[in-house]
PDB file of C-alpha atoms in Angstrom:
ATOM      1  CA  MET A   1     -33.720 -27.568 198.217  1.00  0.00           C
ATOM      2  CA  LEU A   2     -35.869 -27.741 201.558  1.00  0.00           C
ATOM      3  CA  ALA A   3     -35.410 -31.435 201.271  1.00  0.00           C
ATOM      4  CA  TRP A   4     -31.739 -31.382 200.213  1.00  0.00           C
ATOM      5  CA  GLY A   5     -30.903 -28.901 203.445  1.00  0.00           C
ATOM      6  CA  ALA A   6     -33.442 -31.197 206.139  1.00  0.00           C
ATOM      7  CA  ALA A   7     -30.980 -34.462 204.857  1.00  0.00           C
ATOM      8  CA  TYR A   8     -27.777 -32.686 206.233  1.00  0.00           C
ATOM      9  CA  VAL A   9     -29.080 -34.162 210.347  1.00  0.00           C
ATOM     10  CA  PRO A  10     -30.029 -37.346 209.591  1.00  0.00           C
ATOM     11  CA  SER A  11     -27.097 -37.792 207.316  1.00  0.00           C
ATOM     12  CA  ALA A  12     -24.851 -37.035 210.663  1.00  0.00           C
ATOM     13  CA  TRP A  13     -26.877 -39.206 212.220  1.00  0.00           C
ATOM     14  CA  LEU A  14     -26.075 -42.120 210.094  1.00  0.00           C
ATOM     15  CA  VAL A  15     -22.448 -41.326 210.151  1.00  0.00           C
ATOM     16  CA  GLU A  16     -22.322 -41.957 213.752  1.00  0.00           C
ATOM     17  CA  THR A  17     -22.253 -45.895 213.056  1.00  0.00           C
ATOM     18  CA  TRP A  18     -21.560 -45.670 209.048  1.00  0.00           C
ATOM     19  CA  PRO A  19     -18.418 -44.603 207.751  1.00  0.00           C
ATOM     20  CA  PRO A  20     -18.714 -41.874 205.379  1.00  0.00           C
ATOM     21  CA  LEU A  21     -18.505 -43.027 202.091  1.00  0.00           C
ATOM     22  CA  SER A  22     -20.409 -46.349 202.697  1.00  0.00           C
ATOM     23  CA  ALA A  23     -22.962 -44.002 204.072  1.00  0.00           C
ATOM     24  CA  ALA A  24     -23.224 -41.205 200.986  1.00  0.00           C
ATOM     25  CA  GLY A  25     -23.348 -44.496 198.542  1.00  0.00           C
ATOM     26  CA  ALA A  26     -26.226 -45.937 200.091  1.00  0.00           C
ATOM     27  CA  ARG A  27     -27.944 -42.658 200.420  1.00  0.00           C
ATOM     28  CA  LEU A  28     -27.245 -41.789 196.835  1.00  0.00           C
ATOM     29  CA  GLY A  29     -27.671 -45.658 195.151  1.00  0.00           C
ATOM     30  CA  LEU A  30     -30.841 -46.264 197.054  1.00  0.00           C
ATOM     31  CA  ALA A  31     -32.310 -42.862 195.878  1.00  0.00           C
ATOM     32  CA  GLY A  32     -30.883 -43.573 191.951  1.00  0.00           C
ATOM     33  CA  LEU A  33     -33.247 -46.954 192.005  1.00  0.00           C
ATOM     34  CA  ILE A  34     -36.433 -45.417 193.531  1.00  0.00           C
ATOM     35  CA  LEU A  35     -35.826 -43.069 190.896  1.00  0.00           C
ATOM     36  CA  LEU A  36     -35.637 -45.885 188.295  1.00  0.00           C
ATOM     37  CA  LEU A  37     -38.966 -47.925 189.797  1.00  0.00           C
ATOM     38  CA  ALA A  38     -40.914 -44.812 189.706  1.00  0.00           C
ATOM     39  CA  LEU A  39     -40.351 -44.081 186.002  1.00  0.00           C
ATOM     40  CA  LYS A  40     -40.893 -48.058 185.605  1.00  0.00           C
ATOM     41  CA  VAL A  41     -44.665 -47.975 187.631  1.00  0.00           C
ATOM     42  CA  LEU A  42     -45.284 -44.286 185.584  1.00  0.00           C
ATOM     43  CA  GLY A  43     -44.921 -46.310 182.095  1.00  0.00           C
ATOM     44  CA  ARG A  44     -42.009 -43.500 181.840  1.00  0.00           C
ATOM     45  CA  PRO A  45     -38.256 -44.005 179.635  1.00  0.00           C
ATOM     46  CA  LEU A  46     -35.852 -45.636 181.376  1.00  0.00           C
ATOM     47  CA  ARG A  47     -33.393 -44.678 178.799  1.00  0.00           C
ATOM     48  CA  PRO A  48     -31.676 -41.128 179.953  1.00  0.00           C
ATOM     49  CA  GLY A  49     -31.210 -39.832 176.498  1.00  0.00           C
ATOM     50  CA  VAL A  50     -27.332 -38.755 176.860  1.00  0.00           C
ATOM     51  CA  GLY A  51     -24.336 -40.771 175.823  1.00  0.00           C
ATOM     52  CA  ILE A  52     -22.517 -43.327 178.467  1.00  0.00           C
ATOM     53  CA  THR A  53     -19.835 -40.302 179.181  1.00  0.00           C
ATOM     54  CA  THR A  54     -22.268 -38.052 180.066  1.00  0.00           C
ATOM     55  CA  ILE A  55     -23.832 -40.245 182.887  1.00  0.00           C
ATOM     56  CA  GLY A  56     -20.244 -41.137 184.115  1.00  0.00           C
ATOM     57  CA  TRP A  57     -19.568 -37.524 184.026  1.00  0.00           C
ATOM     58  CA  LEU A  58     -21.600 -37.109 186.605  1.00  0.00           C
ATOM     59  CA  ALA A  59     -21.838 -39.743 188.233  1.00  0.00           C
ATOM     60  CA  LEU A  60     -18.049 -39.293 189.378  1.00  0.00           C
ATOM     61  CA  THR A  61     -19.256 -35.134 189.968  1.00  0.00           C
ATOM     62  CA  GLN A  62     -22.321 -34.831 191.326  1.00  0.00           C
ATOM     63  CA  SER A  63     -22.399 -38.078 193.217  1.00  0.00           C
ATOM     64  CA  VAL A  64     -18.893 -39.506 193.619  1.00  0.00           C
ATOM     65  CA  LEU A  65     -16.684 -36.447 194.542  1.00  0.00           C
ATOM     66  CA  PHE A  66     -19.381 -33.925 196.067  1.00  0.00           C
ATOM     67  CA  TYR A  67     -21.304 -36.440 197.923  1.00  0.00           C
ATOM     68  CA  GLY A  68     -18.001 -38.822 199.167  1.00  0.00           C
ATOM     69  CA  ALA A  69     -17.108 -34.998 200.429  1.00  0.00           C
ATOM     70  CA  THR A  70     -20.080 -33.592 201.787  1.00  0.00           C
ATOM     71  CA  PHE A  71     -20.158 -36.737 204.074  1.00  0.00           C
ATOM     72  CA  TRP A  72     -16.528 -36.791 204.683  1.00  0.00           C
ATOM     73  CA  GLY A  73     -17.061 -32.590 206.030  1.00  0.00           C
ATOM     74  CA  ILE A  74     -20.303 -33.888 208.222  1.00  0.00           C
ATOM     75  CA  LEU A  75     -18.134 -37.031 209.663  1.00  0.00           C
ATOM     76  CA  HIS A  76     -15.240 -34.482 210.369  1.00  0.00           C
ATOM     77  CA  ALA A  77     -16.358 -30.434 210.701  1.00  0.00           C
ATOM     78  CA  GLY A  78     -19.901 -31.218 211.954  1.00  0.00           C
ATOM     79  CA  ALA A  79     -23.130 -30.847 209.667  1.00  0.00           C
ATOM     80  CA  GLY A  80     -23.932 -27.418 209.763  1.00  0.00           C
ATOM     81  CA  LEU A  81     -20.668 -26.106 208.568  1.00  0.00           C
ATOM     82  CA  ALA A  82     -20.909 -28.782 205.976  1.00  0.00           C
ATOM     83  CA  ALA A  83     -24.023 -27.413 204.931  1.00  0.00           C
ATOM     84  CA  VAL A  84     -22.829 -23.989 204.412  1.00  0.00           C
ATOM     85  CA  LEU A  85     -19.537 -25.310 202.488  1.00  0.00           C
ATOM     86  CA  ALA A  86     -20.775 -27.806 200.218  1.00  0.00           C
ATOM     87  CA  ASN A  87     -23.654 -25.476 198.910  1.00  0.00           C
ATOM     88  CA  THR A  88     -21.524 -22.956 197.756  1.00  0.00           C
ATOM     89  CA  ASP A  89     -21.771 -24.772 194.542  1.00  0.00           C
ATOM     90  CA  PRO A  90     -23.995 -22.200 192.590  1.00  0.00           C
ATOM     91  CA  LEU A  91     -21.125 -19.632 193.228  1.00  0.00           C
ATOM     92  CA  PHE A  92     -18.585 -22.280 190.857  1.00  0.00           C
ATOM     93  CA  VAL A  93     -21.610 -22.500 188.518  1.00  0.00           C
ATOM     94  CA  ALA A  94     -22.625 -18.856 187.949  1.00  0.00           C
ATOM     95  CA  ALA A  95     -18.491 -18.369 186.920  1.00  0.00           C
ATOM     96  CA  LEU A  96     -18.654 -21.023 184.590  1.00  0.00           C
ATOM     97  CA  ALA A  97     -21.962 -20.992 182.744  1.00  0.00           C
ATOM     98  CA  SER A  98     -20.953 -17.650 182.329  1.00  0.00           C
ATOM     99  CA  VAL A  99     -17.792 -19.140 179.922  1.00  0.00           C
ATOM    100  CA  VAL A 100     -18.893 -22.172 178.969  1.00  0.00           C
ATOM    101  CA  LEU A 101     -22.726 -22.036 178.621  1.00  0.00           C
ATOM    102  CA  GLY A 102     -22.325 -18.251 177.766  1.00  0.00           C
ATOM    103  CA  GLU A 103     -24.920 -16.777 180.242  1.00  0.00           C
ATOM    104  CA  TYR A 104     -24.525 -13.142 181.022  1.00  0.00           C
ATOM    105  CA  LEU A 105     -23.679 -12.388 184.290  1.00  0.00           C
ATOM    106  CA  THR A 106     -23.584  -8.410 185.811  1.00  0.00           C
ATOM    107  CA  GLY A 107     -21.405  -6.559 187.647  1.00  0.00           C
ATOM    108  CA  ARG A 108     -24.163  -7.150 190.460  1.00  0.00           C
ATOM    109  CA  GLN A 109     -24.023 -10.559 190.100  1.00  0.00           C
ATOM    110  CA  TRP A 110     -20.447 -10.894 190.264  1.00  0.00           C
ATOM    111  CA  THR A 111     -19.805  -8.675 193.248  1.00  0.00           C
ATOM    112  CA  GLY A 112     -22.416 -11.827 194.664  1.00  0.00           C
ATOM    113  CA  LEU A 113     -19.862 -14.476 193.428  1.00  0.00           C
ATOM    114  CA  ALA A 114     -17.241 -12.338 195.088  1.00  0.00           C
ATOM    115  CA  VAL A 115     -19.216 -11.864 198.823  1.00  0.00           C
ATOM    116  CA  GLY A 116     -20.037 -15.496 198.446  1.00  0.00           C
ATOM    117  CA  LEU A 117     -16.397 -16.371 197.843  1.00  0.00           C
ATOM    118  CA  VAL A 118     -15.172 -14.414 200.825  1.00  0.00           C
ATOM    119  CA  GLY A 119     -18.117 -15.995 202.886  1.00  0.00           C
ATOM    120  CA  ALA A 120     -16.881 -19.545 201.953  1.00  0.00           C
ATOM    121  CA  THR A 121     -13.282 -18.193 202.628  1.00  0.00           C
ATOM    122  CA  VAL A 122     -14.038 -16.965 206.458  1.00  0.00           C
ATOM    123  CA  VAL A 123     -16.020 -20.457 207.156  1.00  0.00           C
ATOM    124  CA  VAL A 124     -12.856 -22.629 205.948  1.00  0.00           C
ATOM    125  CA  TRP A 125     -10.259 -20.064 207.533  1.00  0.00           C
ATOM    126  CA  GLN A 126      -9.531 -21.415 211.265  1.00  0.00           C
ATOM    127  CA  GLY A 127      -7.491 -19.745 214.175  1.00  0.00           C
ATOM    128  CA  PRO A 128      -5.756 -16.921 213.581  1.00  0.00           C
ATOM    129  CA  LEU A 129      -5.655 -14.411 210.483  1.00  0.00           C
ATOM    130  CA  TRP A 130      -2.357 -14.661 210.601  1.00  0.00           C
ATOM    131  CA  PRO A 131      -0.529 -17.009 209.653  1.00  0.00           C
ATOM    132  CA  PRO A 132      -2.945 -19.366 207.666  1.00  0.00           C
ATOM    133  CA  GLU A 133      -4.665 -21.954 208.962  1.00  0.00           C
ATOM    134  CA  VAL A 134      -7.774 -23.766 206.902  1.00  0.00           C
ATOM    135  CA  SER A 135      -9.610 -26.664 207.872  1.00  0.00           C
ATOM    136  CA  GLY A 136      -8.948 -30.045 205.725  1.00  0.00           C
ATOM    137  CA  ALA A 137     -12.205 -31.218 206.596  1.00  0.00           C
ATOM    138  CA  ALA A 138     -13.856 -28.152 205.222  1.00  0.00           C
ATOM    139  CA  VAL A 139     -11.634 -27.250 201.943  1.00  0.00           C
ATOM    140  CA  ILE A 140     -12.313 -30.882 200.945  1.00  0.00           C
ATOM    141  CA  VAL A 141     -16.325 -30.246 201.175  1.00  0.00           C
ATOM    142  CA  VAL A 142     -15.424 -26.898 198.820  1.00  0.00           C
ATOM    143  CA  ALA A 143     -13.630 -29.141 196.509  1.00  0.00           C
ATOM    144  CA  GLY A 144     -16.794 -31.384 196.214  1.00  0.00           C
ATOM    145  CA  ALA A 145     -19.062 -28.265 195.672  1.00  0.00           C
ATOM    146  CA  PHE A 146     -16.371 -27.230 193.064  1.00  0.00           C
ATOM    147  CA  ALA A 147     -17.277 -30.822 191.491  1.00  0.00           C
ATOM    148  CA  TRP A 148     -20.813 -30.444 191.575  1.00  0.00           C
ATOM    149  CA  SER A 149     -20.636 -27.061 189.308  1.00  0.00           C
ATOM    150  CA  VAL A 150     -18.698 -28.701 186.593  1.00  0.00           C
ATOM    151  CA  GLY A 151     -21.411 -31.463 186.925  1.00  0.00           C
ATOM    152  CA  THR A 152     -24.171 -29.039 186.764  1.00  0.00           C
ATOM    153  CA  VAL A 153     -22.669 -27.168 183.376  1.00  0.00           C
ATOM    154  CA  VAL A 154     -22.425 -30.738 181.764  1.00  0.00           C
ATOM    155  CA  ALA A 155     -25.809 -31.692 182.601  1.00  0.00           C
ATOM    156  CA  THR A 156     -27.224 -28.086 181.232  1.00  0.00           C
ATOM    157  CA  ARG A 157     -25.665 -28.470 177.995  1.00  0.00           C
ATOM    158  CA  GLY A 158     -26.868 -32.195 177.879  1.00  0.00           C
ATOM    159  CA  MET A 159     -30.296 -31.029 179.499  1.00  0.00           C
ATOM    160  CA  ARG A 160     -30.799 -28.994 176.260  1.00  0.00           C
ATOM    161  CA  GLY A 161     -30.734 -31.189 173.978  1.00  0.00           C
ATOM    162  CA  ALA A 162     -32.953 -34.904 174.087  1.00  0.00           C
ATOM    163  CA  ALA A 163     -32.249 -35.914 177.930  1.00  0.00           C
ATOM    164  CA  ASN A 164     -34.170 -37.736 180.197  1.00  0.00           C
ATOM    165  CA  PRO A 165     -34.007 -35.613 182.821  1.00  0.00           C
ATOM    166  CA  VAL A 166     -35.034 -37.908 185.625  1.00  0.00           C
ATOM    167  CA  ALA A 167     -34.029 -40.754 184.644  1.00  0.00           C
ATOM    168  CA  LEU A 168     -30.560 -39.027 183.754  1.00  0.00           C
ATOM    169  CA  ALA A 169     -30.464 -38.103 187.498  1.00  0.00           C
ATOM    170  CA  ALA A 170     -31.621 -41.830 188.600  1.00  0.00           C
ATOM    171  CA  TRP A 171     -28.679 -43.617 186.421  1.00  0.00           C
ATOM    172  CA  GLN A 172     -26.322 -41.117 188.028  1.00  0.00           C
ATOM    173  CA  MET A 173     -27.074 -41.595 191.342  1.00  0.00           C
ATOM    174  CA  ALA A 174     -27.160 -45.535 191.171  1.00  0.00           C
ATOM    175  CA  LEU A 175     -23.881 -45.559 189.400  1.00  0.00           C
ATOM    176  CA  GLY A 176     -22.429 -43.297 191.541  1.00  0.00           C
ATOM    177  CA  GLY A 177     -23.701 -44.708 194.459  1.00  0.00           C
ATOM    178  CA  LEU A 178     -22.342 -48.027 193.573  1.00  0.00           C
ATOM    179  CA  VAL A 179     -18.582 -46.684 193.193  1.00  0.00           C
ATOM    180  CA  LEU A 180     -19.030 -45.415 196.624  1.00  0.00           C
ATOM    181  CA  LEU A 181     -20.162 -48.635 197.713  1.00  0.00           C
ATOM    182  CA  VAL A 182     -17.765 -50.701 196.387  1.00  0.00           C
ATOM    183  CA  ILE A 183     -14.679 -47.772 197.362  1.00  0.00           C
ATOM    184  CA  GLY A 184     -16.143 -47.777 200.930  1.00  0.00           C
ATOM    185  CA  PHE A 185     -15.835 -51.475 201.196  1.00  0.00           C
ATOM    186  CA  LEU A 186     -12.156 -51.373 200.182  1.00  0.00           C
ATOM    187  CA  PHE A 187     -11.090 -48.414 202.123  1.00  0.00           C
ATOM    188  CA  GLU A 188     -13.056 -48.386 205.405  1.00  0.00           C
ATOM    189  CA  ASP A 189     -13.401 -50.549 208.313  1.00  0.00           C
ATOM    190  CA  GLY A 190     -15.195 -53.096 208.154  1.00  0.00           C
ATOM    191  CA  PRO A 191     -18.710 -53.616 207.089  1.00  0.00           C
ATOM    192  CA  PRO A 192     -20.924 -50.936 208.569  1.00  0.00           C
ATOM    193  CA  PRO A 193     -24.232 -52.298 210.852  1.00  0.00           C
ATOM    194  CA  PHE A 194     -27.835 -52.765 209.695  1.00  0.00           C
ATOM    195  CA  GLY A 195     -30.053 -52.072 212.028  1.00  0.00           C
ATOM    196  CA  PRO A 196     -33.329 -51.201 212.033  1.00  0.00           C
ATOM    197  CA  ARG A 197     -32.024 -47.133 213.114  1.00  0.00           C
ATOM    198  CA  GLU A 198     -29.648 -47.430 209.530  1.00  0.00           C
ATOM    199  CA  ILE A 199     -32.214 -49.209 207.701  1.00  0.00           C
ATOM    200  CA  ALA A 200     -34.753 -46.190 208.678  1.00  0.00           C
ATOM    201  CA  LEU A 201     -31.980 -43.906 208.254  1.00  0.00           C
ATOM    202  CA  ILE A 202     -31.231 -44.708 204.330  1.00  0.00           C
ATOM    203  CA  LEU A 203     -34.473 -44.996 203.413  1.00  0.00           C
ATOM    204  CA  GLY A 204     -35.049 -41.268 204.644  1.00  0.00           C
ATOM    205  CA  ILE A 205     -32.224 -39.652 203.508  1.00  0.00           C
ATOM    206  CA  ALA A 206     -32.508 -41.363 200.173  1.00  0.00           C
ATOM    207  CA  ILE A 207     -35.811 -40.301 199.453  1.00  0.00           C
ATOM    208  CA  VAL A 208     -36.345 -36.920 200.922  1.00  0.00           C
ATOM    209  CA  GLY A 209     -32.880 -36.149 200.467  1.00  0.00           C
ATOM    210  CA  GLY A 210     -32.179 -37.984 197.236  1.00  0.00           C
ATOM    211  CA  ALA A 211     -35.005 -38.963 194.771  1.00  0.00           C
ATOM    212  CA  ILE A 212     -37.375 -36.047 195.074  1.00  0.00           C
ATOM    213  CA  PRO A 213     -35.156 -33.405 195.172  1.00  0.00           C
ATOM    214  CA  PHE A 214     -32.847 -34.414 192.196  1.00  0.00           C
ATOM    215  CA  ALA A 215     -35.505 -35.430 189.907  1.00  0.00           C
ATOM    216  CA  LEU A 216     -36.876 -31.814 190.773  1.00  0.00           C
ATOM    217  CA  PHE A 217     -33.559 -29.962 190.139  1.00  0.00           C
ATOM    218  CA  TYR A 218     -33.037 -31.892 187.012  1.00  0.00           C
ATOM    219  CA  LEU A 219     -36.468 -30.958 185.646  1.00  0.00           C
ATOM    220  CA  ALA A 220     -35.921 -27.207 186.451  1.00  0.00           C
ATOM    221  CA  LEU A 221     -32.533 -27.448 185.013  1.00  0.00           C
ATOM    222  CA  ALA A 222     -33.808 -28.485 181.760  1.00  0.00           C
ATOM    223  CA  ARG A 223     -36.130 -25.427 182.141  1.00  0.00           C
ATOM    224  CA  ALA A 224     -34.152 -22.387 182.962  1.00  0.00           C
ATOM    225  CA  PRO A 225     -30.225 -20.944 183.450  1.00  0.00           C
ATOM    226  CA  ALA A 226     -28.107 -23.070 185.650  1.00  0.00           C
ATOM    227  CA  THR A 227     -27.347 -19.915 187.339  1.00  0.00           C
ATOM    228  CA  GLN A 228     -30.513 -19.305 188.225  1.00  0.00           C
ATOM    229  CA  VAL A 229     -31.455 -22.887 189.317  1.00  0.00           C
ATOM    230  CA  SER A 230     -28.482 -23.289 191.323  1.00  0.00           C
ATOM    231  CA  THR A 231     -28.649 -20.014 193.015  1.00  0.00           C
ATOM    232  CA  TRP A 232     -31.470 -21.262 194.823  1.00  0.00           C
ATOM    233  CA  PHE A 233     -29.332 -23.493 197.164  1.00  0.00           C
ATOM    234  CA  PHE A 234     -29.198 -20.780 199.810  1.00  0.00           C
ATOM    235  CA  LEU A 235     -31.985 -22.104 200.891  1.00  0.00           C
ATOM    236  CA  ILE A 236     -29.991 -25.166 202.155  1.00  0.00           C
ATOM    237  CA  PRO A 237     -27.320 -23.954 204.072  1.00  0.00           C
ATOM    238  CA  VAL A 238     -29.897 -22.494 206.017  1.00  0.00           C
ATOM    239  CA  VAL A 239     -32.011 -25.211 206.902  1.00  0.00           C
ATOM    240  CA  GLY A 240     -29.033 -27.351 207.852  1.00  0.00           C
ATOM    241  CA  VAL A 241     -27.396 -24.902 209.887  1.00  0.00           C
ATOM    242  CA  LEU A 242     -30.528 -24.567 211.432  1.00  0.00           C
ATOM    243  CA  SER A 243     -31.791 -28.262 211.917  1.00  0.00           C
ATOM    244  CA  ALA A 244     -27.902 -28.804 213.163  1.00  0.00           C
ATOM    245  CA  TRP A 245     -28.386 -26.499 216.086  1.00  0.00           C
ATOM    246  CA  LEU A 246     -32.025 -27.641 217.178  1.00  0.00           C
ATOM    247  CA  LEU A 247     -30.943 -31.197 216.820  1.00  0.00           C
ATOM    248  CA  LEU A 248     -27.057 -31.824 216.683  1.00  0.00           C
ATOM    249  CA  GLY A 249     -26.560 -29.078 219.060  1.00  0.00           C
ATOM    250  CA  GLU A 250     -24.169 -27.790 217.441  1.00  0.00           C
ATOM    251  CA  GLN A 251     -24.175 -24.167 218.388  1.00  0.00           C
ATOM    252  CA  PRO A 252     -22.821 -21.992 215.459  1.00  0.00           C
ATOM    253  CA  THR A 253     -19.735 -19.712 216.200  1.00  0.00           C
ATOM    254  CA  ALA A 254     -19.494 -16.411 215.129  1.00  0.00           C
ATOM    255  CA  ARG A 255     -17.810 -16.781 212.177  1.00  0.00           C
ATOM    256  CA  LEU A 256     -20.210 -19.892 211.190  1.00  0.00           C
ATOM    257  CA  VAL A 257     -22.466 -17.233 210.868  1.00  0.00           C
ATOM    258  CA  VAL A 258     -20.764 -14.818 209.700  1.00  0.00           C
ATOM    259  CA  GLY A 259     -20.129 -16.511 206.444  1.00  0.00           C
ATOM    260  CA  LEU A 260     -23.214 -18.738 206.251  1.00  0.00           C
ATOM    261  CA  ALA A 261     -24.948 -14.821 206.076  1.00  0.00           C
ATOM    262  CA  ALA A 262     -22.004 -13.668 203.440  1.00  0.00           C
ATOM    263  CA  VAL A 263     -22.959 -16.863 201.322  1.00  0.00           C
ATOM    264  CA  SER A 264     -26.663 -15.872 201.395  1.00  0.00           C
ATOM    265  CA  VAL A 265     -26.042 -12.517 200.450  1.00  0.00           C
ATOM    266  CA  GLY A 266     -24.173 -13.352 197.618  1.00  0.00           C
ATOM    267  CA  LEU A 267     -26.239 -15.750 196.190  1.00  0.00           C
ATOM    268  CA  TRP A 268     -29.075 -13.194 196.416  1.00  0.00           C
ATOM    269  CA  LEU A 269     -26.860 -10.695 194.864  1.00  0.00           C
ATOM    270  CA  VAL A 270     -26.292 -12.932 191.967  1.00  0.00           C
ATOM    271  CA  LEU A 271     -30.499 -13.957 191.952  1.00  0.00           C
ATOM    272  CA  ALA A 272     -31.312 -10.947 192.421  1.00  0.00           C
ATOM    273  CA  ILE A 273     -34.642  -9.587 190.778  1.00  0.00           C
ATOM    274  CA  ARG A 274     -34.147  -7.484 188.244  1.00  0.00           C
ATOM    275  CA  ALA A 275     -36.781  -4.993 186.358  1.00  0.00           C
ATOM    276  CA  PRO A 276     -39.158  -6.699 183.861  1.00  0.00           C
ATOM    277  CA  GLN A 277     -38.051  -5.492 181.024  1.00  0.00           C
ATOM    278  CA  GLU A 278     -34.574  -7.171 181.508  1.00  0.00           C
ATOM    279  CA  GLU A 279     -33.686 -10.714 181.951  1.00  0.00           C
ATOM    280  CA  LEU A 280     -31.480 -12.129 184.596  1.00  0.00           C
ATOM    281  CA  LEU A 281     -29.355 -14.124 182.655  1.00  0.00           C
ATOM    282  CA  VAL A 282     -29.038 -14.577 178.470  1.00  0.00           C
ATOM    283  CA  ASP A 283     -30.063 -17.620 176.578  1.00  0.00           C
ATOM    284  CA  SER A 284     -27.248 -19.719 176.732  1.00  0.00           C
ATOM    285  CA  ALA A 285     -25.330 -20.806 173.776  1.00  0.00           C
ATOM    286  CA  PRO A 286     -26.939 -23.892 172.293  1.00  0.00           C
ATOM    287  CA  PRO A 287     -24.252 -27.218 172.606  1.00  0.00           C
ATOM    288  CA  GLN A 288     -21.723 -27.362 170.144  1.00  0.00           C
TER     289      GLN A 288
END
């Protein structure tokens, strides 16, 4: 989670010269190839252990939609705001996991969902309290976060089967990155520059913001309930906002600070430690 948070600032530096979809595609595609190469060197299997439909669905939700929306938000709304809104996905994961995976949520956790979503609304809502006015870029980022949550639930069902989590992460990133690069080539303006700066940034965010955290995330997802794993995303917006403030000069507005605090409190309530004899979440129902 710390690695994902640290990737927002270099991603913002990259979209200064690269269009957002191409930048997202380069980050993910290279990250996927790095993971596949690492598996090959370590003698680990490259087969993801799931069907092509699952790989394609994850590539669509967690790569194309989520990262395309996030990089769009970084360009048009700033790295700090994108870091807050992109990582509201654990709130959606919790709600979906309770319905789809049978994971039990307490009243306190439902309260956390409500508080977190209010925080996200504060960030998205711009201008006066009435009439309502929302940021289009912010809404796109939230939509990407919802897409990620759908992908997480699908991945969790696959993880509890015979899936190879790291190989699955690698293939879905490589496929999603390729799709983003093709879309960027078709609809964005011209080929992006390939100077030493751009190469260094792509390589850095592919490793720190792609290969390493994706592999760890999928390994954790295979061992714990989807809500518990995803709620640790609360670390990402904190790191993203602070680093954007220090390195990009994006001074947080009062509204962004309030929204960040509410999202963080909401996530904490969802993950709040309970008595040892109580389970945070019951075991998910096995895939049907």
